[in-house]
Amino acid sequence: KEFAEISLKDIDQLASNSFPLCMRHLFEKLREDHHLRHGGRMQLGLFLKGVGLKLDDALAFWKMEFSQKVGTERFDKEYAYTIRHNYGKEGKRTDYTPYSCHKIISSTPGVGDHHGCPYRHFSEENLRAALGKIGVGSRALDDVMDKVRNRHYQLACTLTFEAIHAASCDTGINHPNHYFSESQKILKS
Ligand code: SF4
C-alpha cells in the first residue's frame, strides 16, 4: 500500500494542494451541489479510498454533503450501500481499485456528469479557466493546451503538475492516485 491514512479534517487542504484536476473538479462540485451522479461518485469515491480515507470517514464525508440535498434517511437508504460496496463491504466484497487515467479519459460523461478527465472532456475555455484558477501561469498554460490539442492528456496533466509544484515529475502521470502521492512527496519534503 502506497499511502498513509488521511484524515477527514485535512481533506479540503489536500484537495487544493494535491488532487489532480479531475478529482478537484468532482470535489468542488460535490461541495457546491451536495450531490454527484453515479460516475462521479465512483471516480471520486475510489480515488479517496486510494489516498487513504477510511470507510467510516468516507461515509461521514459523503453523508455530510448528500444529506444537505436528499436528507439523511435517503442517504442511508440509497447511497451508503455503494460507498460500503466500493470498500468491499457489500455484494461480492470485491475490493474495487481506483480508476486509472486511461479509464477516466476513455469514459463518456453526459450532461450533468462531472466525472471524466478535464483535459479530455472540458471545452478549451473551461479548461483554461480551471487551470488559471489553480495557478498555472500563462506560459505553462500554452504548453498544456498544446498537449491537449495533440490529445496527449496525461502529458498535459504532467505539465500542470510541474507548473504548480515548481518541480519536475519524471515518471509522468498515469494515475490520479500517483499524482496525489507524487504531490505529497514534494510538499512533505
Ligand atoms: Fe485525472 Fe489523469 Fe486526467 Fe490528470 S490525466 S486529470 S490524473 S484523469
XYZ file of C-alpha atoms and ligand atoms in Angstrom:
197
model
C 0.000 0.000 0.000
C 1.386 3.297 -1.138
C -0.350 5.764 1.155
C -0.862 6.537 4.766
C -4.305 7.246 6.113
C -5.720 10.669 5.551
C -7.963 12.355 7.995
C -11.281 13.959 7.171
C -10.295 17.285 8.687
C -7.429 17.633 6.208
C -9.432 16.801 3.132
C -10.089 20.341 1.844
C -6.450 21.252 2.133
C -5.338 18.026 0.467
C -7.827 18.627 -2.334
C -6.469 22.049 -3.120
C -2.823 21.047 -2.753
C -2.581 17.549 -4.145
C -5.652 16.411 -6.081
C -5.324 16.271 -9.864
C -7.754 18.437 -11.799
C -10.231 15.599 -12.445
C -10.659 14.956 -8.708
C -10.535 18.588 -7.726
C -13.386 19.289 -10.090
C -15.511 16.471 -8.634
C -14.644 17.522 -5.109
C -15.642 21.129 -5.735
C -18.868 20.137 -7.487
C -19.788 17.873 -4.601
C -19.200 20.671 -2.108
C -21.188 23.072 -4.299
C -24.158 20.894 -5.325
C -24.110 18.435 -2.375
C -24.598 15.779 -4.990
C -22.727 13.834 -7.677
C -24.128 11.408 -10.165
C -23.048 7.772 -10.216
C -19.982 8.169 -12.458
C -18.655 10.958 -10.278
C -19.320 9.104 -7.050
C -17.370 6.117 -8.343
C -14.447 8.121 -9.734
C -14.016 10.323 -6.653
C -15.031 7.675 -4.110
C -12.453 5.134 -5.238
C -9.781 7.820 -5.516
C -10.457 8.859 -1.913
C -10.253 5.255 -0.824
C -6.909 5.070 -2.644
C -5.490 8.108 -0.887
C -6.303 6.517 2.448
C -9.723 7.752 3.530
C -11.082 5.051 5.807
C -14.602 3.701 5.314
C -16.089 5.456 8.363
C -14.642 8.775 7.270
C -15.830 8.194 3.704
C -19.369 7.568 4.944
C -19.241 10.695 7.100
C -17.867 12.738 4.217
C -20.487 11.710 1.656
C -23.262 11.910 4.188
C -22.307 15.437 5.204
C -22.765 16.561 1.592
C -25.586 14.367 0.322
C -27.802 14.804 3.372
C -27.974 18.536 2.609
C -29.581 17.647 -0.683
C -31.521 14.414 -0.151
C -31.748 14.169 3.655
C -30.023 11.665 5.915
C -32.676 8.991 5.574
C -32.426 8.829 1.810
C -28.668 8.941 2.043
C -28.631 5.933 4.366
C -31.096 4.069 2.184
C -29.853 4.806 -1.309
C -26.232 5.916 -1.190
C -24.440 4.445 1.827
C -24.594 0.987 0.243
C -22.490 1.998 -2.788
C -19.843 3.521 -0.574
C -19.577 0.377 1.545
C -19.653 -1.575 -1.707
C -16.648 0.383 -3.024
C -14.787 -0.616 0.113
C -15.669 -4.247 -0.466
C -18.143 -4.395 2.402
C -21.243 -5.285 0.378
C -22.181 -7.509 -2.538
C -19.369 -9.658 -3.857
C -16.976 -7.967 -1.443
C -14.610 -7.176 -4.237
C -12.064 -4.617 -3.205
C -12.504 -2.091 -6.021
C -9.402 -0.309 -7.240
C -9.275 3.422 -8.039
C -9.602 4.293 -11.730
C -6.520 4.899 -13.868
C -6.144 7.909 -16.165
C -6.719 5.647 -19.127
C -10.068 4.522 -17.772
C -11.102 8.064 -16.864
C -10.004 9.507 -20.212
C -11.982 6.837 -22.079
C -15.153 7.443 -20.069
C -18.047 9.287 -21.678
C -19.599 11.783 -19.264
C -23.037 13.027 -20.274
C -24.850 16.278 -19.492
C -24.889 16.854 -15.730
C -21.955 14.499 -15.141
C -18.738 15.782 -13.638
C -16.537 12.728 -13.941
C -14.009 12.229 -16.735
C -10.685 13.943 -17.423
C -10.871 17.735 -17.767
C -8.055 17.722 -20.330
C -10.134 15.432 -22.496
C -13.697 16.456 -21.639
C -13.698 20.195 -20.856
C -14.122 22.820 -23.542
C -10.945 24.804 -24.211
C -12.454 27.830 -22.481
C -13.420 25.931 -19.336
C -10.093 24.156 -19.191
C -8.159 27.422 -19.462
C -10.278 28.926 -16.700
C -9.837 25.893 -14.443
C -6.072 25.862 -14.961
C -5.816 29.593 -14.321
C -7.732 29.128 -11.084
C -5.305 26.547 -9.753
C -2.352 28.801 -10.512
C -0.986 27.664 -13.866
C 0.775 30.710 -15.357
C 0.205 31.808 -18.943
C 3.381 30.326 -20.435
C 2.789 26.910 -18.874
C -0.859 27.165 -19.840
C 0.047 27.465 -23.511
C 2.248 24.375 -23.233
C -0.567 22.457 -21.557
C -3.068 23.480 -24.237
C -0.602 22.394 -26.886
C -0.522 18.872 -25.420
C -4.306 18.859 -25.210
C -4.652 19.782 -28.885
C -2.419 16.830 -29.715
C -4.542 14.592 -27.480
C -1.697 13.978 -25.023
C -3.914 14.376 -21.986
C -1.622 12.712 -19.463
C 1.287 14.855 -20.643
C -0.931 17.909 -20.226
C -1.640 16.761 -16.677
C 2.070 16.175 -16.039
C 2.902 19.702 -17.238
C 0.208 21.078 -14.955
C 1.695 19.141 -12.055
C 5.143 20.532 -12.811
C 3.861 24.092 -13.145
C 2.017 24.169 -9.842
C 4.627 22.268 -7.854
C 7.576 24.049 -9.487
C 9.254 20.653 -9.642
C 9.694 18.036 -12.315
C 7.690 14.851 -12.462
C 9.948 12.426 -14.304
C 7.642 9.451 -14.036
C 4.766 11.244 -15.771
C 1.171 10.984 -14.617
C -0.819 7.865 -15.475
C -2.976 7.532 -12.391
C -4.757 10.137 -10.253
C -3.518 8.430 -7.086
C 0.015 8.625 -8.426
C -0.456 12.368 -8.963
C -1.525 12.611 -5.332
C 1.394 10.637 -3.916
C 3.969 12.470 -6.034
C 2.499 15.777 -4.892
C 2.578 14.784 -1.231
C 6.170 13.620 -1.607
C 7.167 17.069 -2.832
C 5.070 19.030 -0.345
C 6.255 16.989 2.622
C 9.948 17.052 1.731
Fe -7.051 12.999 -13.822
Fe -5.352 11.512 -15.214
Fe -6.823 13.392 -16.424
Fe -4.815 14.046 -14.805
S -4.666 12.935 -16.785
S -6.830 14.981 -14.823
S -4.949 12.487 -13.238
S -7.569 11.529 -15.460
